[in-house]
PDB file of C-alpha atoms in Angstrom:
ATOM      1  CA  MET A 268     -32.510   2.445 -12.861  1.00  0.00           C
ATOM      2  CA  PRO A 269     -30.909   3.290  -9.522  1.00  0.00           C
ATOM      3  CA  SER A 270     -33.306   4.395  -6.803  1.00  0.00           C
ATOM      4  CA  PHE A 271     -33.646   4.911  -3.061  1.00  0.00           C
ATOM      5  CA  ASP A 272     -36.373   5.766  -0.561  1.00  0.00           C
ATOM      6  CA  ILE A 273     -36.515   8.705   1.831  1.00  0.00           C
ATOM      7  CA  VAL A 274     -38.322   7.720   5.037  1.00  0.00           C
ATOM      8  CA  SER A 275     -38.783   9.015   8.552  1.00  0.00           C
ATOM      9  CA  LYS A 276     -39.068   5.994  10.818  1.00  0.00           C
ATOM     10  CA  VAL A 277     -38.358   5.668  14.519  1.00  0.00           C
ATOM     11  CA  ASP A 278     -37.059   2.384  15.886  1.00  0.00           C
ATOM     12  CA  LEU A 279     -39.509   1.662  18.691  1.00  0.00           C
ATOM     13  CA  GLN A 280     -37.096  -0.505  20.689  1.00  0.00           C
ATOM     14  CA  THR A 281     -34.358   2.154  20.626  1.00  0.00           C
ATOM     15  CA  LEU A 282     -36.882   4.793  21.685  1.00  0.00           C
ATOM     16  CA  ASP A 283     -38.094   2.570  24.527  1.00  0.00           C
ATOM     17  CA  ASN A 284     -34.489   1.991  25.647  1.00  0.00           C
ATOM     18  CA  ALA A 285     -33.824   5.740  25.655  1.00  0.00           C
ATOM     19  CA  ILE A 286     -36.931   6.421  27.751  1.00  0.00           C
ATOM     20  CA  ASN A 287     -36.017   3.661  30.227  1.00  0.00           C
ATOM     21  CA  THR A 288     -32.520   5.173  30.536  1.00  0.00           C
ATOM     22  CA  VAL A 289     -34.093   8.575  31.252  1.00  0.00           C
ATOM     23  CA  LYS A 290     -36.300   7.028  33.954  1.00  0.00           C
ATOM     24  CA  LYS A 291     -33.260   5.460  35.636  1.00  0.00           C
ATOM     25  CA  GLU A 292     -31.278   8.704  35.524  1.00  0.00           C
ATOM     26  CA  ILE A 293     -34.172  10.766  36.915  1.00  0.00           C
ATOM     27  CA  THR A 294     -34.661   8.369  39.859  1.00  0.00           C
ATOM     28  CA  ASN A 295     -30.942   8.615  40.698  1.00  0.00           C
ATOM     29  CA  ARG A 296     -30.658  12.404  40.501  1.00  0.00           C
ATOM     30  CA  PHE A 297     -30.605  14.314  43.762  1.00  0.00           C
ATOM     31  CA  ASP A 298     -32.634  17.280  42.469  1.00  0.00           C
ATOM     32  CA  PHE A 299     -35.524  14.923  41.639  1.00  0.00           C
ATOM     33  CA  LYS A 300     -35.563  13.219  45.040  1.00  0.00           C
ATOM     34  CA  ASP A 301     -39.149  12.896  46.380  1.00  0.00           C
ATOM     35  CA  SER A 302     -40.507  14.469  43.155  1.00  0.00           C
ATOM     36  CA  HIS A 303     -43.350  13.174  41.060  1.00  0.00           C
ATOM     37  CA  VAL A 304     -41.951  12.350  37.602  1.00  0.00           C
ATOM     38  CA  GLU A 305     -43.765  10.040  35.232  1.00  0.00           C
ATOM     39  CA  LEU A 306     -42.768   9.150  31.668  1.00  0.00           C
ATOM     40  CA  ASP A 307     -45.147   6.912  29.748  1.00  0.00           C
ATOM     41  CA  LEU A 308     -44.666   5.852  26.124  1.00  0.00           C
ATOM     42  CA  ASN A 309     -47.782   4.815  24.249  1.00  0.00           C
ATOM     43  CA  LYS A 310     -46.206   2.471  21.678  1.00  0.00           C
ATOM     44  CA  LYS A 311     -49.399   2.098  19.673  1.00  0.00           C
ATOM     45  CA  ASP A 312     -50.034   5.809  19.052  1.00  0.00           C
ATOM     46  CA  PHE A 313     -46.369   6.974  19.258  1.00  0.00           C
ATOM     47  CA  VAL A 314     -47.124   9.464  22.051  1.00  0.00           C
ATOM     48  CA  LEU A 315     -44.956  10.224  25.088  1.00  0.00           C
ATOM     49  CA  ASN A 316     -46.798  11.459  28.185  1.00  0.00           C
ATOM     50  CA  LEU A 317     -44.785  13.479  30.713  1.00  0.00           C
ATOM     51  CA  GLU A 318     -45.991  14.364  34.186  1.00  0.00           C
ATOM     52  CA  VAL A 319     -43.827  16.377  36.627  1.00  0.00           C
ATOM     53  CA  ASP A 320     -44.138  18.729  39.596  1.00  0.00           C
ATOM     54  CA  SER A 321     -43.162  22.011  37.932  1.00  0.00           C
ATOM     55  CA  GLU A 322     -42.314  23.678  34.616  1.00  0.00           C
ATOM     56  CA  MET A 323     -38.652  23.874  35.598  1.00  0.00           C
ATOM     57  CA  LYS A 324     -38.445  20.129  36.180  1.00  0.00           C
ATOM     58  CA  LEU A 325     -40.252  19.537  32.907  1.00  0.00           C
ATOM     59  CA  GLY A 326     -37.485  21.419  31.102  1.00  0.00           C
ATOM     60  CA  GLN A 327     -34.833  19.378  32.895  1.00  0.00           C
ATOM     61  CA  VAL A 328     -36.553  16.103  32.013  1.00  0.00           C
ATOM     62  CA  MET A 329     -36.782  17.203  28.365  1.00  0.00           C
ATOM     63  CA  ASP A 330     -33.047  18.030  28.327  1.00  0.00           C
ATOM     64  CA  VAL A 331     -32.209  14.588  29.731  1.00  0.00           C
ATOM     65  CA  LEU A 332     -34.627  12.930  27.290  1.00  0.00           C
ATOM     66  CA  ILE A 333     -33.107  14.609  24.239  1.00  0.00           C
ATOM     67  CA  SER A 334     -29.513  13.974  25.311  1.00  0.00           C
ATOM     68  CA  ARG A 335     -30.181  10.293  26.081  1.00  0.00           C
ATOM     69  CA  SER A 336     -32.071   9.838  22.830  1.00  0.00           C
ATOM     70  CA  MET A 337     -29.182  11.294  20.863  1.00  0.00           C
ATOM     71  CA  ARG A 338     -26.761   8.949  22.641  1.00  0.00           C
ATOM     72  CA  GLN A 339     -28.984   6.048  21.553  1.00  0.00           C
ATOM     73  CA  GLY A 340     -28.703   7.257  17.944  1.00  0.00           C
ATOM     74  CA  LEU A 341     -32.119   8.906  17.641  1.00  0.00           C
ATOM     75  CA  ASP A 342     -32.592  12.329  16.095  1.00  0.00           C
ATOM     76  CA  ALA A 343     -33.723  15.053  18.512  1.00  0.00           C
ATOM     77  CA  SER A 344     -36.358  16.238  16.063  1.00  0.00           C
ATOM     78  CA  ILE A 345     -38.471  13.074  16.523  1.00  0.00           C
ATOM     79  CA  TYR A 346     -40.102  14.784  19.516  1.00  0.00           C
ATOM     80  CA  ASP A 347     -42.842  17.211  18.471  1.00  0.00           C
ATOM     81  CA  THR A 348     -42.703  19.700  21.359  1.00  0.00           C
ATOM     82  CA  SER A 349     -45.061  22.201  19.728  1.00  0.00           C
ATOM     83  CA  LYS A 350     -47.868  21.420  22.201  1.00  0.00           C
ATOM     84  CA  GLU A 351     -47.648  23.529  25.341  1.00  0.00           C
ATOM     85  CA  PRO A 352     -47.563  21.856  28.766  1.00  0.00           C
ATOM     86  CA  PHE A 353     -50.670  22.300  30.898  1.00  0.00           C
ATOM     87  CA  GLN A 354     -51.332  22.412  34.625  1.00  0.00           C
ATOM     88  CA  SER A 355     -53.467  19.583  35.988  1.00  0.00           C
ATOM     89  CA  GLY A 356     -53.938  19.917  39.717  1.00  0.00           C
ATOM     90  CA  LYS A 357     -50.529  19.865  41.397  1.00  0.00           C
ATOM     91  CA  VAL A 358     -48.664  18.508  38.376  1.00  0.00           C
ATOM     92  CA  VAL A 359     -47.649  19.784  34.942  1.00  0.00           C
ATOM     93  CA  LYS A 360     -48.479  17.466  32.048  1.00  0.00           C
ATOM     94  CA  GLN A 361     -47.273  17.431  28.463  1.00  0.00           C
ATOM     95  CA  THR A 362     -48.092  15.048  25.638  1.00  0.00           C
ATOM     96  CA  ILE A 363     -45.324  14.779  23.068  1.00  0.00           C
ATOM     97  CA  PRO A 364     -46.176  13.082  19.755  1.00  0.00           C
ATOM     98  CA  ILE A 365     -43.320  11.092  18.221  1.00  0.00           C
ATOM     99  CA  ARG A 366     -42.794  11.913  14.537  1.00  0.00           C
ATOM    100  CA  ASN A 367     -42.996   8.639  12.644  1.00  0.00           C
ATOM    101  CA  GLY A 368     -43.502   8.697   8.888  1.00  0.00           C
ATOM    102  CA  ILE A 369     -43.446  11.614   6.478  1.00  0.00           C
ATOM    103  CA  LYS A 370     -46.653  13.645   6.427  1.00  0.00           C
ATOM    104  CA  GLN A 371     -48.144  14.580   3.066  1.00  0.00           C
ATOM    105  CA  GLU A 372     -47.235  18.286   3.291  1.00  0.00           C
ATOM    106  CA  ASP A 373     -43.657  17.437   4.342  1.00  0.00           C
ATOM    107  CA  ALA A 374     -43.392  14.998   1.431  1.00  0.00           C
ATOM    108  CA  LYS A 375     -44.531  17.743  -0.952  1.00  0.00           C
ATOM    109  CA  LYS A 376     -41.883  20.117   0.450  1.00  0.00           C
ATOM    110  CA  LEU A 377     -39.275  17.395  -0.003  1.00  0.00           C
ATOM    111  CA  VAL A 378     -40.284  16.724  -3.627  1.00  0.00           C
ATOM    112  CA  LYS A 379     -40.296  20.475  -4.346  1.00  0.00           C
ATOM    113  CA  LEU A 380     -36.807  20.797  -2.826  1.00  0.00           C
ATOM    114  CA  ILE A 381     -35.537  17.949  -5.002  1.00  0.00           C
ATOM    115  CA  LYS A 382     -37.107  19.323  -8.183  1.00  0.00           C
ATOM    116  CA  ASP A 383     -35.880  22.876  -7.512  1.00  0.00           C
ATOM    117  CA  SER A 384     -32.306  21.626  -7.045  1.00  0.00           C
ATOM    118  CA  GLY A 385     -31.970  21.006 -10.777  1.00  0.00           C
ATOM    119  CA  ILE A 386     -30.616  17.483 -10.363  1.00  0.00           C
ATOM    120  CA  LYS A 387     -31.912  15.115 -13.031  1.00  0.00           C
ATOM    121  CA  VAL A 388     -33.976  12.781 -10.851  1.00  0.00           C
ATOM    122  CA  GLN A 389     -37.606  11.804 -10.466  1.00  0.00           C
ATOM    123  CA  ALA A 390     -39.235  11.976  -7.029  1.00  0.00           C
ATOM    124  CA  ALA A 391     -42.548  10.306  -6.290  1.00  0.00           C
ATOM    125  CA  ILE A 392     -44.621  10.274  -3.101  1.00  0.00           C
ATOM    126  CA  MET A 393     -45.740   6.791  -2.035  1.00  0.00           C
ATOM    127  CA  ASP A 394     -47.804   6.989   1.198  1.00  0.00           C
ATOM    128  CA  ASP A 395     -45.209   8.023   3.817  1.00  0.00           C
ATOM    129  CA  ILE A 396     -42.190   7.336   1.582  1.00  0.00           C
ATOM    130  CA  VAL A 397     -40.571   9.491  -1.102  1.00  0.00           C
ATOM    131  CA  ARG A 398     -38.950   7.366  -3.817  1.00  0.00           C
ATOM    132  CA  VAL A 399     -36.196   8.983  -5.859  1.00  0.00           C
ATOM    133  CA  THR A 400     -34.975   7.455  -9.135  1.00  0.00           C
ATOM    134  CA  ALA A 401     -32.230   8.572 -11.511  1.00  0.00           C
ATOM    135  CA  LYS A 402     -30.003   7.297 -14.295  1.00  0.00           C
ATOM    136  CA  LYS A 403     -26.809   7.650 -12.247  1.00  0.00           C
ATOM    137  CA  ILE A 404     -26.027   6.905  -8.620  1.00  0.00           C
ATOM    138  CA  ASP A 405     -24.059  10.156  -8.419  1.00  0.00           C
ATOM    139  CA  ASP A 406     -27.308  12.076  -8.911  1.00  0.00           C
ATOM    140  CA  LEU A 407     -28.908  10.134  -6.072  1.00  0.00           C
ATOM    141  CA  GLN A 408     -25.982  10.935  -3.796  1.00  0.00           C
ATOM    142  CA  ALA A 409     -26.329  14.615  -4.718  1.00  0.00           C
ATOM    143  CA  VAL A 410     -30.013  14.448  -3.706  1.00  0.00           C
ATOM    144  CA  ILE A 411     -29.071  12.908  -0.344  1.00  0.00           C
ATOM    145  CA  ALA A 412     -26.525  15.698   0.238  1.00  0.00           C
ATOM    146  CA  LYS A 413     -29.117  18.337  -0.729  1.00  0.00           C
ATOM    147  CA  CYS A 414     -31.714  16.873   1.659  1.00  0.00           C
ATOM    148  CA  ARG A 415     -29.206  16.727   4.520  1.00  0.00           C
ATOM    149  CA  GLU A 416     -28.201  20.382   4.169  1.00  0.00           C
ATOM    150  CA  ALA A 417     -31.838  21.555   3.921  1.00  0.00           C
ATOM    151  CA  ASN A 418     -33.246  21.767   7.429  1.00  0.00           C
ATOM    152  CA  LEU A 419     -36.802  20.466   7.056  1.00  0.00           C
ATOM    153  CA  GLY A 420     -37.367  19.837  10.770  1.00  0.00           C
ATOM    154  CA  ILE A 421     -38.024  16.123  10.352  1.00  0.00           C
ATOM    155  CA  PRO A 422     -35.568  13.261  10.811  1.00  0.00           C
ATOM    156  CA  LEU A 423     -34.876  11.598   7.466  1.00  0.00           C
ATOM    157  CA  GLN A 424     -33.322   8.235   6.661  1.00  0.00           C
ATOM    158  CA  TYR A 425     -32.193   7.122   3.223  1.00  0.00           C
ATOM    159  CA  VAL A 426     -32.913   3.430   2.721  1.00  0.00           C
ATOM    160  CA  ASN A 427     -33.394   0.768   0.073  1.00  0.00           C
ATOM    161  CA  MET A 428     -30.678   1.983  -2.316  1.00  0.00           C
ATOM    162  CA  LYS A 429     -30.907  -0.137  -5.453  1.00  0.00           C
ATOM    163  CA  ASN A 430     -28.630  -0.145  -8.427  1.00  0.00           C
TER     164      ASN A 430
END
């Protein structure tokens, strides 16, 4: 039976390259001259720590970060910016978790979306992967199209297509 997996994985090397590109651009920009800007990626916990002088500069750094990440081929929704920045002395800090893997509640939403679509497929949650099987590949392609048009707020990849 044909099947494929729906995953949400971030390539760590591509993410690291995007952050290094942001660091280079920030050091070369005139409006950040003599400013304290620190970007630190914790590769083990998938957390990005930002430290800047002001809220305005934090917004500018985030704009550069998202645009550079998208140029590297990363989805902008990998950055979980729901946590508010906080003042720590003279600097503004923000910790941004990187979304890696599908959480259980997101996987349940995804399975519900697939089942409500009426397409004759079976969807099963396997840890942080959703496996979809069907009798025809056309049904699987319809599921991929349905998932792409539904805005779930998480970056999804469709891998391991087997016939």
